Amino acid sequence: MAGSFNKIDYRLRPAKHAERQMFVELIRRLRFTPTDAYKYVGFGSVGFIDFRLFYRALGVTDMVSIEGTDEPEEQARFQRNIPHECVRMEFGMSSAVLPTIDFSTPSIVWLDYDNALRRSMASDLALVAGQAASGTFLAVSVVGALAPNQSIEQRDREVARLKSQFKEFLAPDATHADLIGKKFGEFVRVALGQIVRDAVADADAGLQVPEDARQAYQACYFTYRDGLPMLSLGWLIVAEKDRQAMEDSQLAGLSFHRDGADAYVIDVPIVTPLELREMEKRLPNLEAANDLDWIPLKQREAFARSARYLPHYVSIEPS
């Protein structure tokens, strides 16, 4: 991933903040190995927000940040902003760096792309999935709509590109009508899920010990919008011998757990500071607060779903 730190201020993305908190809660539930024994591999950008969070919340001390820049000045800036000495910078495109990383122990790998889906991203996923140790959590984020805010011509070119790169998942006569709204997310979910599962199966073909054979299980599926529409998918890579550890993790008890096509929508409510305080006082029984009907129902529902994961802002208002 190249140059996104020059375009996006990751501190100003409340839905992304909520997603990170959900990932933390999911990972805390895992029963394969203590969370502080995990390795984290991601795209830290210049703010290293994920790295700071996973260090504080999970105790992870083996971290690799990949950044696709070969500019000495930019590399120096990244090095100066490293938040902890346990973070190692690797400069280069993910396709070149990922093959050099050791995935033989359980890892958290978040390939957090901020652009449109490409086959190279699927190849990155396949590479990690094929090598990932049992207990690994593998996640990916991509733009969650077909050519958002683009012209008809650009949209048609994007359809043609996707048909060329993902021909096994899109019919030759597919049009933009087959990739609008939720259809696009389902295409991405099915395609990437199958590519991950195939990579695991191919890597484990011929194993002498059946209990060592791994499978990929979808654990989450988020959609959100902090500007561009985005979607994220996460899978657990689990060996047959570790199935009990996965069951003991009780991920189905998480409100945002998704193992199918029904995405969890991270919908940030648009409310005033007063409305926020009033809703917070009614938690966890906000639905029963009939005296708050002056706050739009849509905003109350959005807040009730994600209140535990949203950022907390301190506002200073004139008296």
PDB file of C-alpha atoms in Angstrom:
ATOM      1  CA  MET A   1       0.000   0.000   0.000  1.00  0.00           C
ATOM      2  CA  ALA A   2       1.578   3.240  -1.125  1.00  0.00           C
ATOM      3  CA  GLY A   3       1.068   6.818  -0.066  1.00  0.00           C
ATOM      4  CA  SER A   4      -2.302   6.606   1.695  1.00  0.00           C
ATOM      5  CA  PHE A   5      -0.837   8.415   4.715  1.00  0.00           C
ATOM      6  CA  ASN A   6      -0.626  11.532   2.541  1.00  0.00           C
ATOM      7  CA  LYS A   7      -4.346  11.367   1.697  1.00  0.00           C
ATOM      8  CA  ILE A   8      -6.206  10.090   4.743  1.00  0.00           C
ATOM      9  CA  ASP A   9      -6.173  11.279   8.332  1.00  0.00           C
ATOM     10  CA  TYR A  10      -6.918   8.010  10.106  1.00  0.00           C
ATOM     11  CA  ARG A  11      -7.644   9.832  13.374  1.00  0.00           C
ATOM     12  CA  LEU A  12     -10.849  11.299  11.932  1.00  0.00           C
ATOM     13  CA  ARG A  13     -12.656   8.078  11.046  1.00  0.00           C
ATOM     14  CA  PRO A  14     -15.167   7.111  13.744  1.00  0.00           C
ATOM     15  CA  ALA A  15     -16.439   4.003  11.927  1.00  0.00           C
ATOM     16  CA  LYS A  16     -12.873   2.795  11.487  1.00  0.00           C
ATOM     17  CA  HIS A  17     -12.329   3.381  15.187  1.00  0.00           C
ATOM     18  CA  ALA A  18     -15.340   1.193  15.965  1.00  0.00           C
ATOM     19  CA  GLU A  19     -14.055  -1.518  13.639  1.00  0.00           C
ATOM     20  CA  ARG A  20     -10.698  -1.581  15.430  1.00  0.00           C
ATOM     21  CA  GLN A  21     -12.422  -1.938  18.796  1.00  0.00           C
ATOM     22  CA  MET A  22     -14.495  -4.822  17.449  1.00  0.00           C
ATOM     23  CA  PHE A  23     -11.386  -6.565  16.188  1.00  0.00           C
ATOM     24  CA  VAL A  24      -9.873  -6.197  19.666  1.00  0.00           C
ATOM     25  CA  GLU A  25     -12.929  -7.712  21.326  1.00  0.00           C
ATOM     26  CA  LEU A  26     -12.955 -10.600  18.857  1.00  0.00           C
ATOM     27  CA  ILE A  27      -9.256 -11.335  19.331  1.00  0.00           C
ATOM     28  CA  ARG A  28      -9.556 -11.186  23.120  1.00  0.00           C
ATOM     29  CA  ARG A  29     -12.018 -14.059  22.912  1.00  0.00           C
ATOM     30  CA  LEU A  30      -9.673 -16.358  21.028  1.00  0.00           C
ATOM     31  CA  ARG A  31      -8.547 -19.383  23.028  1.00  0.00           C
ATOM     32  CA  PHE A  32      -5.720 -20.694  20.855  1.00  0.00           C
ATOM     33  CA  THR A  33      -2.868 -18.935  22.672  1.00  0.00           C
ATOM     34  CA  PRO A  34      -2.542 -15.870  24.939  1.00  0.00           C
ATOM     35  CA  THR A  35      -3.116 -12.695  22.946  1.00  0.00           C
ATOM     36  CA  ASP A  36       0.261 -11.283  23.932  1.00  0.00           C
ATOM     37  CA  ALA A  37       1.888 -14.221  22.117  1.00  0.00           C
ATOM     38  CA  TYR A  38       0.449 -13.144  18.770  1.00  0.00           C
ATOM     39  CA  LYS A  39       2.352 -11.378  16.019  1.00  0.00           C
ATOM     40  CA  TYR A  40       0.673  -8.420  14.302  1.00  0.00           C
ATOM     41  CA  VAL A  41       1.269  -7.637  10.640  1.00  0.00           C
ATOM     42  CA  GLY A  42      -0.436  -4.623   9.116  1.00  0.00           C
ATOM     43  CA  PHE A  43      -0.184  -1.338   7.286  1.00  0.00           C
ATOM     44  CA  GLY A  44       0.580   1.133  10.056  1.00  0.00           C
ATOM     45  CA  SER A  45       0.544   4.319   8.015  1.00  0.00           C
ATOM     46  CA  VAL A  46       2.305   7.238   9.655  1.00  0.00           C
ATOM     47  CA  GLY A  47       0.012   7.241  12.706  1.00  0.00           C
ATOM     48  CA  PHE A  48       0.409   3.542  13.639  1.00  0.00           C
ATOM     49  CA  ILE A  49      -3.048   3.642  15.213  1.00  0.00           C
ATOM     50  CA  ASP A  50      -3.675  -0.105  14.978  1.00  0.00           C
ATOM     51  CA  PHE A  51      -0.241  -0.829  16.398  1.00  0.00           C
ATOM     52  CA  ARG A  52      -0.747   1.443  19.400  1.00  0.00           C
ATOM     53  CA  LEU A  53      -4.134  -0.125  20.085  1.00  0.00           C
ATOM     54  CA  PHE A  54      -3.029  -3.741  19.757  1.00  0.00           C
ATOM     55  CA  TYR A  55      -0.041  -3.066  22.002  1.00  0.00           C
ATOM     56  CA  ARG A  56      -2.189  -1.473  24.720  1.00  0.00           C
ATOM     57  CA  ALA A  57      -5.293  -3.629  24.466  1.00  0.00           C
ATOM     58  CA  LEU A  58      -3.802  -7.015  23.567  1.00  0.00           C
ATOM     59  CA  GLY A  59      -0.213  -6.820  24.765  1.00  0.00           C
ATOM     60  CA  VAL A  60       1.190  -7.714  21.338  1.00  0.00           C
ATOM     61  CA  THR A  61       4.933  -7.039  21.207  1.00  0.00           C
ATOM     62  CA  ASP A  62       5.918  -8.614  17.875  1.00  0.00           C
ATOM     63  CA  MET A  63       4.757  -6.221  15.153  1.00  0.00           C
ATOM     64  CA  VAL A  64       5.560  -5.655  11.495  1.00  0.00           C
ATOM     65  CA  SER A  65       4.348  -2.581   9.602  1.00  0.00           C
ATOM     66  CA  ILE A  66       4.463  -2.662   5.801  1.00  0.00           C
ATOM     67  CA  GLU A  67       4.624   0.573   3.850  1.00  0.00           C
ATOM     68  CA  GLY A  68       5.032   0.826   0.093  1.00  0.00           C
ATOM     69  CA  THR A  69       7.349   3.783  -0.236  1.00  0.00           C
ATOM     70  CA  ASP A  70      10.930   3.932  -1.472  1.00  0.00           C
ATOM     71  CA  GLU A  71      11.365   7.660  -0.818  1.00  0.00           C
ATOM     72  CA  PRO A  72      14.102   8.203   1.803  1.00  0.00           C
ATOM     73  CA  GLU A  73      12.353  11.240   3.311  1.00  0.00           C
ATOM     74  CA  GLU A  74       9.087   9.344   3.714  1.00  0.00           C
ATOM     75  CA  GLN A  75      10.861   6.326   5.167  1.00  0.00           C
ATOM     76  CA  ALA A  76      12.598   8.576   7.690  1.00  0.00           C
ATOM     77  CA  ARG A  77       9.249  10.005   8.727  1.00  0.00           C
ATOM     78  CA  PHE A  78       7.869   6.522   9.357  1.00  0.00           C
ATOM     79  CA  GLN A  79      10.902   5.550  11.396  1.00  0.00           C
ATOM     80  CA  ARG A  80      10.567   8.666  13.555  1.00  0.00           C
ATOM     81  CA  ASN A  81       6.883   7.953  14.211  1.00  0.00           C
ATOM     82  CA  ILE A  82       7.276   4.317  15.304  1.00  0.00           C
ATOM     83  CA  PRO A  83       5.384   4.213  18.641  1.00  0.00           C
ATOM     84  CA  HIS A  84       7.112   1.215  20.254  1.00  0.00           C
ATOM     85  CA  GLU A  85      10.477  -0.426  19.765  1.00  0.00           C
ATOM     86  CA  CYS A  86       8.712  -3.732  19.098  1.00  0.00           C
ATOM     87  CA  VAL A  87       7.401  -2.367  15.765  1.00  0.00           C
ATOM     88  CA  ARG A  88       9.572  -3.283  12.787  1.00  0.00           C
ATOM     89  CA  MET A  89       9.195  -1.323   9.559  1.00  0.00           C
ATOM     90  CA  GLU A  90       9.365  -3.174   6.242  1.00  0.00           C
ATOM     91  CA  PHE A  91       9.403  -0.923   3.187  1.00  0.00           C
ATOM     92  CA  GLY A  92       8.106  -2.299  -0.078  1.00  0.00           C
ATOM     93  CA  MET A  93       4.888  -3.473  -1.660  1.00  0.00           C
ATOM     94  CA  SER A  94       2.964  -6.054   0.329  1.00  0.00           C
ATOM     95  CA  SER A  95       3.413  -8.622  -2.445  1.00  0.00           C
ATOM     96  CA  ALA A  96       7.186  -8.390  -1.945  1.00  0.00           C
ATOM     97  CA  VAL A  97       7.275  -8.093   1.852  1.00  0.00           C
ATOM     98  CA  LEU A  98       4.699 -10.691   2.939  1.00  0.00           C
ATOM     99  CA  PRO A  99       6.691 -13.673   1.556  1.00  0.00           C
ATOM    100  CA  THR A 100       9.600 -12.681   3.830  1.00  0.00           C
ATOM    101  CA  ILE A 101       7.549 -12.799   7.059  1.00  0.00           C
ATOM    102  CA  ASP A 102       7.391 -15.872   9.277  1.00  0.00           C
ATOM    103  CA  PHE A 103       3.763 -16.911   9.834  1.00  0.00           C
ATOM    104  CA  SER A 104       4.561 -20.162  11.651  1.00  0.00           C
ATOM    105  CA  THR A 105       3.077 -18.861  14.923  1.00  0.00           C
ATOM    106  CA  PRO A 106      -0.462 -17.500  15.432  1.00  0.00           C
ATOM    107  CA  SER A 107      -0.747 -14.029  13.967  1.00  0.00           C
ATOM    108  CA  ILE A 108      -3.134 -11.143  13.524  1.00  0.00           C
ATOM    109  CA  VAL A 109      -2.828 -10.024   9.914  1.00  0.00           C
ATOM    110  CA  TRP A 110      -4.876  -7.040   8.742  1.00  0.00           C
ATOM    111  CA  LEU A 111      -4.396  -6.121   5.095  1.00  0.00           C
ATOM    112  CA  ASP A 112      -6.111  -2.765   5.374  1.00  0.00           C
ATOM    113  CA  TYR A 113      -6.223  -1.480   1.808  1.00  0.00           C
ATOM    114  CA  ASP A 114      -7.907   1.856   1.141  1.00  0.00           C
ATOM    115  CA  ASN A 115      -8.536   1.362  -2.568  1.00  0.00           C
ATOM    116  CA  ALA A 116     -10.575  -0.765  -4.957  1.00  0.00           C
ATOM    117  CA  LEU A 117     -10.323  -4.548  -4.948  1.00  0.00           C
ATOM    118  CA  ARG A 118      -7.561  -5.961  -7.142  1.00  0.00           C
ATOM    119  CA  ARG A 119      -6.325  -9.451  -7.785  1.00  0.00           C
ATOM    120  CA  SER A 120      -3.015  -8.579  -6.162  1.00  0.00           C
ATOM    121  CA  MET A 121      -4.890  -8.124  -2.877  1.00  0.00           C
ATOM    122  CA  ALA A 122      -6.415 -11.584  -3.221  1.00  0.00           C
ATOM    123  CA  SER A 123      -2.930 -12.934  -3.934  1.00  0.00           C
ATOM    124  CA  ASP A 124      -1.664 -11.342  -0.707  1.00  0.00           C
ATOM    125  CA  LEU A 125      -4.494 -13.000   1.205  1.00  0.00           C
ATOM    126  CA  ALA A 126      -3.795 -16.361  -0.401  1.00  0.00           C
ATOM    127  CA  LEU A 127      -0.109 -16.163   0.449  1.00  0.00           C
ATOM    128  CA  VAL A 128      -0.777 -15.451   4.121  1.00  0.00           C
ATOM    129  CA  ALA A 129      -3.588 -18.008   4.380  1.00  0.00           C
ATOM    130  CA  GLY A 130      -1.421 -20.725   2.893  1.00  0.00           C
ATOM    131  CA  GLN A 131       1.305 -20.161   5.491  1.00  0.00           C
ATOM    132  CA  ALA A 132      -0.755 -19.079   8.512  1.00  0.00           C
ATOM    133  CA  ALA A 133      -0.479 -21.048  11.727  1.00  0.00           C
ATOM    134  CA  SER A 134      -3.630 -22.401  13.296  1.00  0.00           C
ATOM    135  CA  GLY A 135      -5.255 -19.706  15.416  1.00  0.00           C
ATOM    136  CA  THR A 136      -4.384 -16.896  13.004  1.00  0.00           C
ATOM    137  CA  PHE A 137      -6.908 -14.106  12.439  1.00  0.00           C
ATOM    138  CA  LEU A 138      -6.682 -12.824   8.866  1.00  0.00           C
ATOM    139  CA  ALA A 139      -8.585  -9.679   7.847  1.00  0.00           C
ATOM    140  CA  VAL A 140      -8.828  -7.491   4.764  1.00  0.00           C
ATOM    141  CA  SER A 141     -10.432  -4.106   4.052  1.00  0.00           C
ATOM    142  CA  VAL A 142     -11.221  -2.712   0.593  1.00  0.00           C
ATOM    143  CA  VAL A 143     -13.469  -0.084  -0.969  1.00  0.00           C
ATOM    144  CA  GLY A 144     -16.968  -1.488  -0.582  1.00  0.00           C
ATOM    145  CA  ALA A 145     -18.718  -0.282  -3.741  1.00  0.00           C
ATOM    146  CA  LEU A 146     -18.218  -0.353  -7.485  1.00  0.00           C
ATOM    147  CA  ALA A 147     -16.417   2.804  -8.649  1.00  0.00           C
ATOM    148  CA  PRO A 148     -18.082   5.171  -6.129  1.00  0.00           C
ATOM    149  CA  ASN A 149     -18.426   8.769  -7.314  1.00  0.00           C
ATOM    150  CA  GLN A 150     -17.155   7.825 -10.777  1.00  0.00           C
ATOM    151  CA  SER A 151     -18.576   8.418 -14.261  1.00  0.00           C
ATOM    152  CA  ILE A 152     -20.480   5.779 -16.239  1.00  0.00           C
ATOM    153  CA  GLU A 153     -17.429   5.223 -18.441  1.00  0.00           C
ATOM    154  CA  GLN A 154     -15.165   4.713 -15.434  1.00  0.00           C
ATOM    155  CA  ARG A 155     -17.684   2.366 -13.870  1.00  0.00           C
ATOM    156  CA  ASP A 156     -17.859   0.273 -17.040  1.00  0.00           C
ATOM    157  CA  ARG A 157     -14.068   0.070 -17.177  1.00  0.00           C
ATOM    158  CA  GLU A 158     -14.059  -1.078 -13.571  1.00  0.00           C
ATOM    159  CA  VAL A 159     -16.557  -3.846 -14.357  1.00  0.00           C
ATOM    160  CA  ALA A 160     -14.379  -4.997 -17.253  1.00  0.00           C
ATOM    161  CA  ARG A 161     -11.302  -5.019 -15.014  1.00  0.00           C
ATOM    162  CA  LEU A 162     -13.006  -7.066 -12.319  1.00  0.00           C
ATOM    163  CA  LYS A 163     -14.296  -9.567 -14.879  1.00  0.00           C
ATOM    164  CA  SER A 164     -10.758  -9.963 -16.172  1.00  0.00           C
ATOM    165  CA  GLN A 165      -9.148 -10.339 -12.749  1.00  0.00           C
ATOM    166  CA  PHE A 166     -11.907 -12.404 -11.101  1.00  0.00           C
ATOM    167  CA  LYS A 167     -13.240 -14.326 -14.092  1.00  0.00           C
ATOM    168  CA  GLU A 168     -14.011 -17.396 -11.990  1.00  0.00           C
ATOM    169  CA  PHE A 169     -16.451 -15.331  -9.917  1.00  0.00           C
ATOM    170  CA  LEU A 170     -18.065 -13.049 -12.519  1.00  0.00           C
ATOM    171  CA  ALA A 171     -19.903 -14.166 -15.644  1.00  0.00           C
ATOM    172  CA  PRO A 172     -18.604 -12.859 -18.994  1.00  0.00           C
ATOM    173  CA  ASP A 173     -21.854 -10.957 -19.523  1.00  0.00           C
ATOM    174  CA  ALA A 174     -21.896  -9.384 -16.030  1.00  0.00           C
ATOM    175  CA  THR A 175     -22.728  -5.675 -15.977  1.00  0.00           C
ATOM    176  CA  HIS A 176     -22.712  -2.940 -13.358  1.00  0.00           C
ATOM    177  CA  ALA A 177     -26.249  -4.035 -12.444  1.00  0.00           C
ATOM    178  CA  ASP A 178     -24.734  -7.241 -11.057  1.00  0.00           C
ATOM    179  CA  LEU A 179     -22.390  -5.269  -8.816  1.00  0.00           C
ATOM    180  CA  ILE A 180     -24.464  -2.503  -7.294  1.00  0.00           C
ATOM    181  CA  GLY A 181     -25.406  -2.142  -3.651  1.00  0.00           C
ATOM    182  CA  LYS A 182     -25.168  -5.309  -1.582  1.00  0.00           C
ATOM    183  CA  LYS A 183     -24.380  -7.352  -4.693  1.00  0.00           C
ATOM    184  CA  PHE A 184     -20.893  -5.896  -4.774  1.00  0.00           C
ATOM    185  CA  GLY A 185     -20.200  -6.818  -1.172  1.00  0.00           C
ATOM    186  CA  GLU A 186     -21.436 -10.347  -1.768  1.00  0.00           C
ATOM    187  CA  PHE A 187     -19.175 -10.689  -4.802  1.00  0.00           C
ATOM    188  CA  VAL A 188     -16.176  -9.587  -2.708  1.00  0.00           C
ATOM    189  CA  ARG A 189     -17.126 -11.830   0.215  1.00  0.00           C
ATOM    190  CA  VAL A 190     -17.604 -14.921  -1.945  1.00  0.00           C
ATOM    191  CA  ALA A 191     -14.524 -14.336  -4.090  1.00  0.00           C
ATOM    192  CA  LEU A 192     -12.069 -13.584  -1.299  1.00  0.00           C
ATOM    193  CA  GLY A 193     -13.518 -16.253   0.971  1.00  0.00           C
ATOM    194  CA  GLN A 194     -13.087 -18.911  -1.702  1.00  0.00           C
ATOM    195  CA  ILE A 195      -9.568 -17.750  -2.525  1.00  0.00           C
ATOM    196  CA  VAL A 196      -8.593 -17.943   1.155  1.00  0.00           C
ATOM    197  CA  ARG A 197     -10.150 -21.397   1.576  1.00  0.00           C
ATOM    198  CA  ASP A 198      -8.502 -22.702  -1.591  1.00  0.00           C
ATOM    199  CA  ALA A 199      -5.104 -21.418  -0.466  1.00  0.00           C
ATOM    200  CA  VAL A 200      -5.438 -23.240   2.849  1.00  0.00           C
ATOM    201  CA  ALA A 201      -6.620 -26.454   1.190  1.00  0.00           C
ATOM    202  CA  ASP A 202      -3.850 -26.375  -1.420  1.00  0.00           C
ATOM    203  CA  ALA A 203      -1.162 -25.794   1.206  1.00  0.00           C
ATOM    204  CA  ASP A 204      -2.425 -28.690   3.322  1.00  0.00           C
ATOM    205  CA  ALA A 205      -2.943 -31.177   0.496  1.00  0.00           C
ATOM    206  CA  GLY A 206      -1.059 -34.364   1.236  1.00  0.00           C
ATOM    207  CA  LEU A 207      -0.626 -33.799   4.965  1.00  0.00           C
ATOM    208  CA  GLN A 208       0.185 -37.043   6.735  1.00  0.00           C
ATOM    209  CA  VAL A 209      -1.672 -36.072   9.926  1.00  0.00           C
ATOM    210  CA  PRO A 210      -5.355 -35.244   9.237  1.00  0.00           C
ATOM    211  CA  GLU A 211      -5.668 -33.290  12.485  1.00  0.00           C
ATOM    212  CA  ASP A 212      -3.103 -30.796  11.193  1.00  0.00           C
ATOM    213  CA  ALA A 213      -5.305 -29.895   8.217  1.00  0.00           C
ATOM    214  CA  ARG A 214      -6.622 -26.332   8.477  1.00  0.00           C
ATOM    215  CA  GLN A 215      -9.793 -24.616   7.387  1.00  0.00           C
ATOM    216  CA  ALA A 216     -10.750 -20.957   7.065  1.00  0.00           C
ATOM    217  CA  TYR A 217     -13.861 -19.801   8.908  1.00  0.00           C
ATOM    218  CA  GLN A 218     -15.423 -16.396   8.298  1.00  0.00           C
ATOM    219  CA  ALA A 219     -15.663 -14.576  11.622  1.00  0.00           C
ATOM    220  CA  CYS A 220     -16.761 -11.056  10.681  1.00  0.00           C
ATOM    221  CA  TYR A 221     -18.048  -8.959   7.796  1.00  0.00           C
ATOM    222  CA  PHE A 222     -18.301  -5.186   8.257  1.00  0.00           C
ATOM    223  CA  THR A 223     -19.530  -2.410   6.021  1.00  0.00           C
ATOM    224  CA  TYR A 224     -19.165   1.258   6.897  1.00  0.00           C
ATOM    225  CA  ARG A 225     -18.582   4.702   5.476  1.00  0.00           C
ATOM    226  CA  ASP A 226     -16.182   7.345   6.759  1.00  0.00           C
ATOM    227  CA  GLY A 227     -16.124   8.944   3.324  1.00  0.00           C
ATOM    228  CA  LEU A 228     -15.815   6.181   0.776  1.00  0.00           C
ATOM    229  CA  PRO A 229     -17.890   3.051   1.411  1.00  0.00           C
ATOM    230  CA  MET A 230     -15.669   0.310   2.831  1.00  0.00           C
ATOM    231  CA  LEU A 231     -16.005  -3.350   3.681  1.00  0.00           C
ATOM    232  CA  SER A 232     -13.901  -5.649   5.818  1.00  0.00           C
ATOM    233  CA  LEU A 233     -13.813  -9.422   6.120  1.00  0.00           C
ATOM    234  CA  GLY A 234     -12.076 -11.553   8.709  1.00  0.00           C
ATOM    235  CA  TRP A 235     -11.353 -15.272   8.873  1.00  0.00           C
ATOM    236  CA  LEU A 236      -9.912 -17.622  11.443  1.00  0.00           C
ATOM    237  CA  ILE A 237      -7.446 -20.197  10.149  1.00  0.00           C
ATOM    238  CA  VAL A 238      -7.965 -23.273  12.327  1.00  0.00           C
ATOM    239  CA  ALA A 239      -6.483 -26.774  12.289  1.00  0.00           C
ATOM    240  CA  GLU A 240      -8.795 -29.682  13.013  1.00  0.00           C
ATOM    241  CA  LYS A 241      -6.909 -30.365  16.245  1.00  0.00           C
ATOM    242  CA  ASP A 242      -7.758 -26.822  17.420  1.00  0.00           C
ATOM    243  CA  ARG A 243     -11.473 -26.903  16.664  1.00  0.00           C
ATOM    244  CA  GLN A 244     -12.307 -27.060  20.363  1.00  0.00           C
ATOM    245  CA  ALA A 245     -10.316 -23.880  20.999  1.00  0.00           C
ATOM    246  CA  MET A 246     -12.363 -22.138  18.316  1.00  0.00           C
ATOM    247  CA  GLU A 247     -15.606 -23.337  19.877  1.00  0.00           C
ATOM    248  CA  ASP A 248     -14.392 -22.237  23.311  1.00  0.00           C
ATOM    249  CA  SER A 249     -13.832 -18.743  21.883  1.00  0.00           C
ATOM    250  CA  GLN A 250     -17.636 -18.380  21.595  1.00  0.00           C
ATOM    251  CA  LEU A 251     -17.464 -15.847  18.787  1.00  0.00           C
ATOM    252  CA  ALA A 252     -21.144 -16.351  18.034  1.00  0.00           C
ATOM    253  CA  GLY A 253     -21.846 -14.439  21.243  1.00  0.00           C
ATOM    254  CA  LEU A 254     -20.488 -11.243  19.716  1.00  0.00           C
ATOM    255  CA  SER A 255     -23.179  -8.959  18.321  1.00  0.00           C
ATOM    256  CA  PHE A 256     -21.038  -8.270  15.251  1.00  0.00           C
ATOM    257  CA  HIS A 257     -20.027 -11.877  14.529  1.00  0.00           C
ATOM    258  CA  ARG A 258     -20.905 -12.724  10.936  1.00  0.00           C
ATOM    259  CA  ASP A 259     -20.203 -16.053   9.239  1.00  0.00           C
ATOM    260  CA  GLY A 260     -22.393 -15.441   6.191  1.00  0.00           C
ATOM    261  CA  ALA A 261     -23.713 -12.815   3.791  1.00  0.00           C
ATOM    262  CA  ASP A 262     -25.415 -10.574   6.377  1.00  0.00           C
ATOM    263  CA  ALA A 263     -22.919  -7.757   6.918  1.00  0.00           C
ATOM    264  CA  TYR A 264     -22.713  -5.894  10.210  1.00  0.00           C
ATOM    265  CA  VAL A 265     -23.231  -2.249   9.309  1.00  0.00           C
ATOM    266  CA  ILE A 266     -21.156   0.157  11.388  1.00  0.00           C
ATOM    267  CA  ASP A 267     -23.434   3.171  11.235  1.00  0.00           C
ATOM    268  CA  VAL A 268     -22.106   6.186  13.117  1.00  0.00           C
ATOM    269  CA  PRO A 269     -25.006   8.261  14.485  1.00  0.00           C
ATOM    270  CA  ILE A 270     -25.176  11.935  13.563  1.00  0.00           C
ATOM    271  CA  VAL A 271     -26.205  13.572  16.827  1.00  0.00           C
ATOM    272  CA  THR A 272     -25.442  16.574  18.991  1.00  0.00           C
ATOM    273  CA  PRO A 273     -23.382  16.357  22.210  1.00  0.00           C
ATOM    274  CA  LEU A 274     -26.594  16.732  24.228  1.00  0.00           C
ATOM    275  CA  GLU A 275     -28.290  13.897  22.344  1.00  0.00           C
ATOM    276  CA  LEU A 276     -25.231  11.735  22.838  1.00  0.00           C
ATOM    277  CA  ARG A 277     -25.251  12.299  26.599  1.00  0.00           C
ATOM    278  CA  GLU A 278     -28.972  11.586  26.854  1.00  0.00           C
ATOM    279  CA  MET A 279     -28.624   8.308  24.963  1.00  0.00           C
ATOM    280  CA  GLU A 280     -25.591   7.237  26.981  1.00  0.00           C
ATOM    281  CA  LYS A 281     -27.559   7.675  30.208  1.00  0.00           C
ATOM    282  CA  ARG A 282     -30.191   5.214  28.938  1.00  0.00           C
ATOM    283  CA  LEU A 283     -27.774   2.423  28.031  1.00  0.00           C
ATOM    284  CA  PRO A 284     -28.127  -0.524  27.868  1.00  0.00           C
ATOM    285  CA  ASN A 285     -31.917  -0.095  27.610  1.00  0.00           C
ATOM    286  CA  LEU A 286     -32.013   2.664  25.039  1.00  0.00           C
ATOM    287  CA  GLU A 287     -34.779   0.963  23.065  1.00  0.00           C
ATOM    288  CA  ALA A 288     -37.137   1.394  26.024  1.00  0.00           C
ATOM    289  CA  ALA A 289     -36.426   5.120  26.433  1.00  0.00           C
ATOM    290  CA  ASN A 290     -39.684   6.502  25.040  1.00  0.00           C
ATOM    291  CA  ASP A 291     -38.838   9.989  26.275  1.00  0.00           C
ATOM    292  CA  LEU A 292     -36.102  10.230  23.619  1.00  0.00           C
ATOM    293  CA  ASP A 293     -38.446  10.097  20.661  1.00  0.00           C
ATOM    294  CA  TRP A 294     -37.274  13.611  19.750  1.00  0.00           C
ATOM    295  CA  ILE A 295     -33.991  12.024  18.634  1.00  0.00           C
ATOM    296  CA  PRO A 296     -34.507  10.417  15.204  1.00  0.00           C
ATOM    297  CA  LEU A 297     -35.119   6.680  15.472  1.00  0.00           C
ATOM    298  CA  LYS A 298     -32.416   5.886  12.913  1.00  0.00           C
ATOM    299  CA  GLN A 299     -29.803   7.681  15.015  1.00  0.00           C
ATOM    300  CA  ARG A 300     -30.938   5.996  18.233  1.00  0.00           C
ATOM    301  CA  GLU A 301     -30.750   2.573  16.596  1.00  0.00           C
ATOM    302  CA  ALA A 302     -27.283   3.260  15.193  1.00  0.00           C
ATOM    303  CA  PHE A 303     -26.037   4.400  18.594  1.00  0.00           C
ATOM    304  CA  ALA A 304     -27.545   1.412  20.405  1.00  0.00           C
ATOM    305  CA  ARG A 305     -25.816  -1.017  18.039  1.00  0.00           C
ATOM    306  CA  SER A 306     -22.316   0.391  18.256  1.00  0.00           C
ATOM    307  CA  ALA A 307     -22.142   2.562  21.392  1.00  0.00           C
ATOM    308  CA  ARG A 308     -19.478   0.423  23.078  1.00  0.00           C
ATOM    309  CA  TYR A 309     -17.122   0.766  20.141  1.00  0.00           C
ATOM    310  CA  LEU A 310     -17.533   4.385  19.070  1.00  0.00           C
ATOM    311  CA  PRO A 311     -14.892   7.009  19.923  1.00  0.00           C
ATOM    312  CA  HIS A 312     -15.488   9.403  22.804  1.00  0.00           C
ATOM    313  CA  TYR A 313     -15.018  13.050  22.003  1.00  0.00           C
ATOM    314  CA  VAL A 314     -14.686  15.910  24.453  1.00  0.00           C
ATOM    315  CA  SER A 315     -16.427  18.976  23.130  1.00  0.00           C
ATOM    316  CA  ILE A 316     -16.072  22.505  24.453  1.00  0.00           C
ATOM    317  CA  GLU A 317     -19.189  24.507  23.751  1.00  0.00           C
ATOM    318  CA  PRO A 318     -19.755  28.217  24.299  1.00  0.00           C
ATOM    319  CA  SER A 319     -22.035  28.967  27.222  1.00  0.00           C
TER     320      SER A 319
END
